[in-house]
Structures are given as structure tokens and as C-alpha cells.
Short mmCIF file of C-alpha atoms in Angstrom, two decimals:
data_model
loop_
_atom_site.label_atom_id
_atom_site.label_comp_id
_atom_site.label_asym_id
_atom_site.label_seq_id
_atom_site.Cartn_x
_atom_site.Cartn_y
_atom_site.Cartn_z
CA UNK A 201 57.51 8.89 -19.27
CA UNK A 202 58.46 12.10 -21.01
CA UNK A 203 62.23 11.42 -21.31
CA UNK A 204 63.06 10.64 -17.66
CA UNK A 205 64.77 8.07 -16.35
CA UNK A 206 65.12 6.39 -12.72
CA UNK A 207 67.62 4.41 -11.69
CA UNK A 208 67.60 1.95 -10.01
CA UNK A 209 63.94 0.58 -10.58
CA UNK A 210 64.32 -1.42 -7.34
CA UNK A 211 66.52 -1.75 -4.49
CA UNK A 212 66.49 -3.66 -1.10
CA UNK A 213 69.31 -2.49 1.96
CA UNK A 214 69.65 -2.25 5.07
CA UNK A 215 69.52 0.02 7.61
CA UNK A 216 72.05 2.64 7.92
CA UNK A 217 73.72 1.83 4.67
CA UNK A 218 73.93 4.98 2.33
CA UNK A 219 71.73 4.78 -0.76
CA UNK A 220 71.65 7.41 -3.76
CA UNK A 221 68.62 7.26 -6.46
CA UNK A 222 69.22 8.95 -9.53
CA UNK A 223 66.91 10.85 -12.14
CA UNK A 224 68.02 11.74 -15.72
CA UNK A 225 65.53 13.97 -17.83
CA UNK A 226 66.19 14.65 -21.74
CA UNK A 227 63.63 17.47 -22.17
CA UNK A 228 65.88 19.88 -20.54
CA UNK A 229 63.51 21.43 -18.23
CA UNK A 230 64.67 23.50 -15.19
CA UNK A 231 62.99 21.86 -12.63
CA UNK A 232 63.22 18.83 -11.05
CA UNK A 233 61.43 17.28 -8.11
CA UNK A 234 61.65 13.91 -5.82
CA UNK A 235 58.80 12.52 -4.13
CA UNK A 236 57.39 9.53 -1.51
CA UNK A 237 54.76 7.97 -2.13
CA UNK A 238 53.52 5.93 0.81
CA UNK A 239 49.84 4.11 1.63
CA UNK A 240 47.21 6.74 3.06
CA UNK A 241 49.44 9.92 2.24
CA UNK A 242 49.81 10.34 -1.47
CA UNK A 243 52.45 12.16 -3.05
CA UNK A 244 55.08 13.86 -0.96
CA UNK A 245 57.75 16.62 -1.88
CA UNK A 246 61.00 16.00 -0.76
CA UNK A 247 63.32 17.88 -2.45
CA UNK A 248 63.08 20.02 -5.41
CA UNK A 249 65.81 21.62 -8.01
CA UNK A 250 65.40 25.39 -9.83
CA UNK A 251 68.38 24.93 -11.68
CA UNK A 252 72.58 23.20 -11.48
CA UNK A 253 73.00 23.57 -7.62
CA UNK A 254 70.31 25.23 -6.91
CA UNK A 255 68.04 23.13 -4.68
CA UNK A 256 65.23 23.64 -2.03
CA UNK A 257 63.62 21.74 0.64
CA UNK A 258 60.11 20.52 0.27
CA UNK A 259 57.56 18.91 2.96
CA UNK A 260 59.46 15.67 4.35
CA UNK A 261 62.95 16.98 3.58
CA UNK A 262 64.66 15.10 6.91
CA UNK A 263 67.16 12.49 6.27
CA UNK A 264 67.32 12.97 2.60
CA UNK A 265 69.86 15.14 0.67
CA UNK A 266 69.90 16.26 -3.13
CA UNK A 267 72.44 17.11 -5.76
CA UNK A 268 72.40 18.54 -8.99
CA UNK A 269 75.10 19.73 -10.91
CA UNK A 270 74.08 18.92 -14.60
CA UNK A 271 70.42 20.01 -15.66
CA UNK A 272 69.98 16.07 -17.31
CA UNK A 273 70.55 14.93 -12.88
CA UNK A 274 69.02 15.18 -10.27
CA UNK A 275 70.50 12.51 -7.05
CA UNK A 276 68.36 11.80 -4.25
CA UNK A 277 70.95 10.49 -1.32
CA UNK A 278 70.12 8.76 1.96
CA UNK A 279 73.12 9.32 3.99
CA UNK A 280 71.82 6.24 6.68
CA UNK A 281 68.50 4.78 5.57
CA UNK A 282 65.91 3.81 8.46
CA UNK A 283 63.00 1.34 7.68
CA UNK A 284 60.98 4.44 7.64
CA UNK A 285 62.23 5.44 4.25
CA UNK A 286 60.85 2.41 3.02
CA UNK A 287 58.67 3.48 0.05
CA UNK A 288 58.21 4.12 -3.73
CA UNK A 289 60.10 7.31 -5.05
CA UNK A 290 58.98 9.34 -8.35
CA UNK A 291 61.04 11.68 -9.63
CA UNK A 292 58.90 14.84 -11.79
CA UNK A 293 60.03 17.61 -13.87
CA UNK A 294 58.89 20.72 -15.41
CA UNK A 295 59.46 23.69 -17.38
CA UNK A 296 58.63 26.33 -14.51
CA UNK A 297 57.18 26.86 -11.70
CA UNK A 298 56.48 30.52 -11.61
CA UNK A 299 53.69 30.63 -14.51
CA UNK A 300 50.22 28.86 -14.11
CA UNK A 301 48.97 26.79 -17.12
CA UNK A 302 51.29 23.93 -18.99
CA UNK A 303 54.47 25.34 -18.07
CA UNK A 304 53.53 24.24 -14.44
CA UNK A 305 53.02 20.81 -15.87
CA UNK A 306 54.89 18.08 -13.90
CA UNK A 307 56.23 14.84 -15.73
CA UNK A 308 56.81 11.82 -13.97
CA UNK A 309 59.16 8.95 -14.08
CA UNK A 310 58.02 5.64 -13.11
CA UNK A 311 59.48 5.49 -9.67
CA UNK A 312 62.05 3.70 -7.73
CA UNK A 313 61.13 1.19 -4.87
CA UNK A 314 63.26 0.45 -2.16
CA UNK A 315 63.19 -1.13 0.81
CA UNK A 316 65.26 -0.73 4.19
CA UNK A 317 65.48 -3.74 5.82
CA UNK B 214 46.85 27.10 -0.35
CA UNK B 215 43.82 26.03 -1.60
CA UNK B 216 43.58 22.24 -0.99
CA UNK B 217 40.76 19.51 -2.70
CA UNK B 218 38.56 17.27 -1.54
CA UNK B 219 37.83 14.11 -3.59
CA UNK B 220 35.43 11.27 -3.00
CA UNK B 221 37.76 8.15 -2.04
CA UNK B 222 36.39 5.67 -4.86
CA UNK B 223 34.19 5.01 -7.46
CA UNK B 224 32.92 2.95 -10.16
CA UNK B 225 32.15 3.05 -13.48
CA UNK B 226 30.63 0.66 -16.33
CA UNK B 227 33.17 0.26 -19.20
CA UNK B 228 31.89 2.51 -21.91
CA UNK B 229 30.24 4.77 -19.91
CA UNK B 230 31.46 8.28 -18.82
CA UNK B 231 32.97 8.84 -15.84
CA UNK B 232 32.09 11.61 -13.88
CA UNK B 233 35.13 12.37 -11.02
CA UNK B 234 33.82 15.64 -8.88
CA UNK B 235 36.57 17.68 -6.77
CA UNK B 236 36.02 20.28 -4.55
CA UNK B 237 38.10 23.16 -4.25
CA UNK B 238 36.30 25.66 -2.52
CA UNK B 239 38.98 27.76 -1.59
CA UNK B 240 40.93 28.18 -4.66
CA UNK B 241 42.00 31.97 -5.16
CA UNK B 242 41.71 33.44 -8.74
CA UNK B 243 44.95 32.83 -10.17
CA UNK B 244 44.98 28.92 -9.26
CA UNK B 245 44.93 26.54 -11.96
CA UNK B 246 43.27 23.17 -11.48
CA UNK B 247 45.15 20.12 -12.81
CA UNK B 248 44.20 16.42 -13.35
CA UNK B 249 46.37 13.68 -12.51
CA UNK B 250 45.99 9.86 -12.41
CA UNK B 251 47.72 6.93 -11.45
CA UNK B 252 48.06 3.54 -12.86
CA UNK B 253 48.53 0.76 -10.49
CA UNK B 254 52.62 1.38 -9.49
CA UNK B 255 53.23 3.31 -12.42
CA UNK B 256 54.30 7.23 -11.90
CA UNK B 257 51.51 10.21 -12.33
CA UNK B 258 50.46 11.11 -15.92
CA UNK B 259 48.98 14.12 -16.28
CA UNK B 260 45.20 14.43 -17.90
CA UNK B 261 44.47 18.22 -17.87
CA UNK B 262 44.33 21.44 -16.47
CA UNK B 263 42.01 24.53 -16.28
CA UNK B 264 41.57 28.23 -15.49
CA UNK B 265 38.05 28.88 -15.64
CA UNK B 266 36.51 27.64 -19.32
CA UNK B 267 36.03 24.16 -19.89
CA UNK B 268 38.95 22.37 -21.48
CA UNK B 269 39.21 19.30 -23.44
CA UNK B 270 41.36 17.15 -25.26
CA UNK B 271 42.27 13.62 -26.20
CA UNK B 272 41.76 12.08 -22.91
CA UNK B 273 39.13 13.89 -20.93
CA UNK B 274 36.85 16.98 -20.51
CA UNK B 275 37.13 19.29 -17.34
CA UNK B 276 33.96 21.11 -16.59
CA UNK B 277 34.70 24.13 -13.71
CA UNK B 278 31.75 25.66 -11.90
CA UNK B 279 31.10 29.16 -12.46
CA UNK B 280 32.49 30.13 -9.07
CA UNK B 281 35.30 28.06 -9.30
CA UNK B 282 34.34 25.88 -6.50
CA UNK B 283 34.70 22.71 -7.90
CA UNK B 284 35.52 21.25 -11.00
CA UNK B 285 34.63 17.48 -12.76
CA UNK B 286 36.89 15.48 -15.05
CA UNK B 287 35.31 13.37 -17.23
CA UNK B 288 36.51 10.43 -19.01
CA UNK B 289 33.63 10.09 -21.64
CA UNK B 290 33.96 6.21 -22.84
CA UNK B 291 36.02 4.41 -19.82
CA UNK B 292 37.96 1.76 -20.49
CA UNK B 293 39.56 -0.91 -18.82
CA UNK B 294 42.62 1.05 -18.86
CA UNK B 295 41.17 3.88 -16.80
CA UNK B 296 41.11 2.02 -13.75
CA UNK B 297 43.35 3.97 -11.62
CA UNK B 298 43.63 6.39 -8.96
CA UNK B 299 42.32 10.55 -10.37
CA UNK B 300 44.22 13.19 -8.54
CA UNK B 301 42.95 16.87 -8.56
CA UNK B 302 45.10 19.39 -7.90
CA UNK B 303 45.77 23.04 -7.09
CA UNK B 304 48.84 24.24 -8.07
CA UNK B 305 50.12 26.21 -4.46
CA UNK B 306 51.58 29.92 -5.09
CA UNK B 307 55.23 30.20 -6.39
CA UNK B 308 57.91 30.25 -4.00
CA UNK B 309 56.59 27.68 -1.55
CA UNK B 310 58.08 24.46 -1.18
CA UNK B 311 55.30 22.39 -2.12
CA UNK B 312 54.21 23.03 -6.14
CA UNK B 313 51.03 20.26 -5.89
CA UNK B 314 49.58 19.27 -3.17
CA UNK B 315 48.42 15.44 -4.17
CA UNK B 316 45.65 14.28 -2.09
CA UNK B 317 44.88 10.57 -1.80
CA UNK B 318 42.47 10.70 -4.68
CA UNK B 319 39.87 8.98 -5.91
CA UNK B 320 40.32 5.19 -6.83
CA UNK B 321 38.60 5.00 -9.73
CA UNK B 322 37.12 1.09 -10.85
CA UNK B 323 35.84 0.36 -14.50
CA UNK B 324 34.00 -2.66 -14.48
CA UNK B 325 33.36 -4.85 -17.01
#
């Protein structure tokens, strides 16, 4: 999984308990990016990182927060999960995003799945 | 954004080649096309990517129409271990919050 790792692998909570995922890379790319992955939608941006504290919103940002402030992390935090955040999370990275071609590659870590009971 | 449209399953006899179409028909010049796939609850792995030439290397071949329109991965003696589901992508312009747009792919099925 190209030298990312996601923590934890699984986790069950309930709802409106806070929950943080975390993603450590050791290829030292720039960018970082958290997904959902849910039945009949595919892959979904949540959150992405361009660098230590520098972060952006992606498609399904609501309810979720990020945090990086060491290139090697990147925290995914649910303040107050809701059953509705119930779902597998991948974590990706790459070297850029602003040149087509391998750069652009994204590498994927083998996802968390949690559950909000 | 130029977005892709992939048949929703397939099958394929084990040591045959697969043959997964995507169309992009409104890809802009500048827009690579990437492969992804997906083993059963594992994360993405990527398989390729392409400009305009065919590429290939140690896992598949990508053949992309002249006009760009749509594109083919092929997986030229499927395993077992193919079985999964085949994303195509176009990467979106910089500076937009969404880098790939993943689709719900095509489940491929090698059978035995």
C-alpha cells in the first residue's frame, strides 16, 4: 500500500461520540486525501491536504474535519458521528496535483471501517 | 469535468483477455485517463494511465481512440486475481476540489 498506514482498521461507536481516523504516509508526498466509500456511490472526496495546515474541502465535506500538521499525518475527525457516516474510509496520497501524468498518481491505504451505531 | 461511463459488469474466462471499454466523450485535451481497480475491501491500486498513445506495462495495456473518446484497458491473461471492480478515470482540472472523479465501475468476474 505504498507506505501508508490507517489506523484504526476497524471501529464500531455510537452516535454522537467523537471519532478521529488517522493516515501516516512514508513516501513524503505533499498531498493527502480522505475518502467514503459507500454502496452505489463509489469513491468520495472528503477532505484533501496541499501541504502542513494547509487543507481544502472536497465533495461531502459536512460533519467531518481534517488536520495536518506533519507531512507523515493526515487526521480525519468526526466531531459527533451520525449513523450516516457509517462507511469504509481510504485515505490516498500523491506527489502533486497540478501536473497530469504519474505525478497525479494517487496511492491508497487499505481503508478504515467504522460503524455508528 | 469530463466524467466516464463504464459498463456495470462483466465477465471473463481465466486466461483470456479482458477487454474493459470506458467512455469519455468529453474529455478536453490536457486530461489524462487513469485506470484503477478494486479488490474486494481492499483500497484502489492503480493500473495505468494515458495521454493519447497506447501505454503498457506489467499489468495491462490501455488502447485510446484516436479522438480521445474512449479508451480500453486490457488485462491480456486474467486471472483469478483480477476479479475486482476497474475504475476509469479523468483526472478533473487543478484547483477543484475533486482530483478523480471515481464512478461505480465495472465489476469485473474471471471465471474459472
Amino acid at each position: 500500500d505504498a507506505g501508508i498506514t490507517q489506523s484504526p482498521r476497524h471501529k464500531v461507536t455510537e452516535t454522537g461520540t467523537p471519532v478521529t481516523l488517522r493516515c501516516h504516509q512514508t513516501e513524503n508526498h505533499r498531498y493527502m486525501y480522505w475518502y467514503r466509500q459507500d454502496p452505489g456511490h463509489g469513491l468520495r472526496l472528503i477532505h484533501y491536504s496541499y501541504g502542513v495546515k494547509d487543507t481544502d474541502k472536497g465533495e461531502v465535506s459536512d460533519g467531518y474535519s481534517v488536520s495536518r500538521s506533519k507531512t507523515e499525518d493526515f487526521l480525519l475527525t468526526l466531531e459527533s458521528a451520525t449513523s450516516s457516516q457509517t462507511s469504509v474510509y481510504f485515505c490516498a496520497i500523491s506527489e502533486s496535483i497540478f501536473s497530469a501524468g504519474p505525478k497525479n498518481i494517487q496511492y491508497f491505504g487499505a481503508g478504515t471501517r467504522l460503524s455508528v451505531l | 469535468d469530463a466524467k466516464t461511463t463504464q459498463p456495470p459488469s462483466m465477465d471473463c474466462a481465466e486466461g483470456r483477455a479482458a477487454n474493459l471499454p470506458c467512455n469519455h466523450s468529453t474529455i478536453s485535451g490536457n486530461e489524462y485517463v487513469y485506470w484503477y481497480r478494486q479488490i474486494h475491501s481492499q483500497g484502489p491500486q492503480y493500473i495505468i494511465h494515458g495521454l493519447k498513445n497506447n501505454e503498457t506495462n506489467e499489468m495491462a495495456s490501455l488502447i485510446i481512440t484516436e479522438d480521445r473518446k474512449s479508451s480500453t484497458l486490457i488485462l491480456p491473461h486474467a486471472t483469478l486475481r483480477d476479479t475486482a471492480v476497474y475504475y476509469c478515470i479523468v483526472r478533473a482540472p487543478p484547483n477543484t476540489g475533486n482530483q478523480f472523479y471515481f464512478g461505480t465501475g465495472t465489476s469485473l468476474t474471471v471465471i474459472p
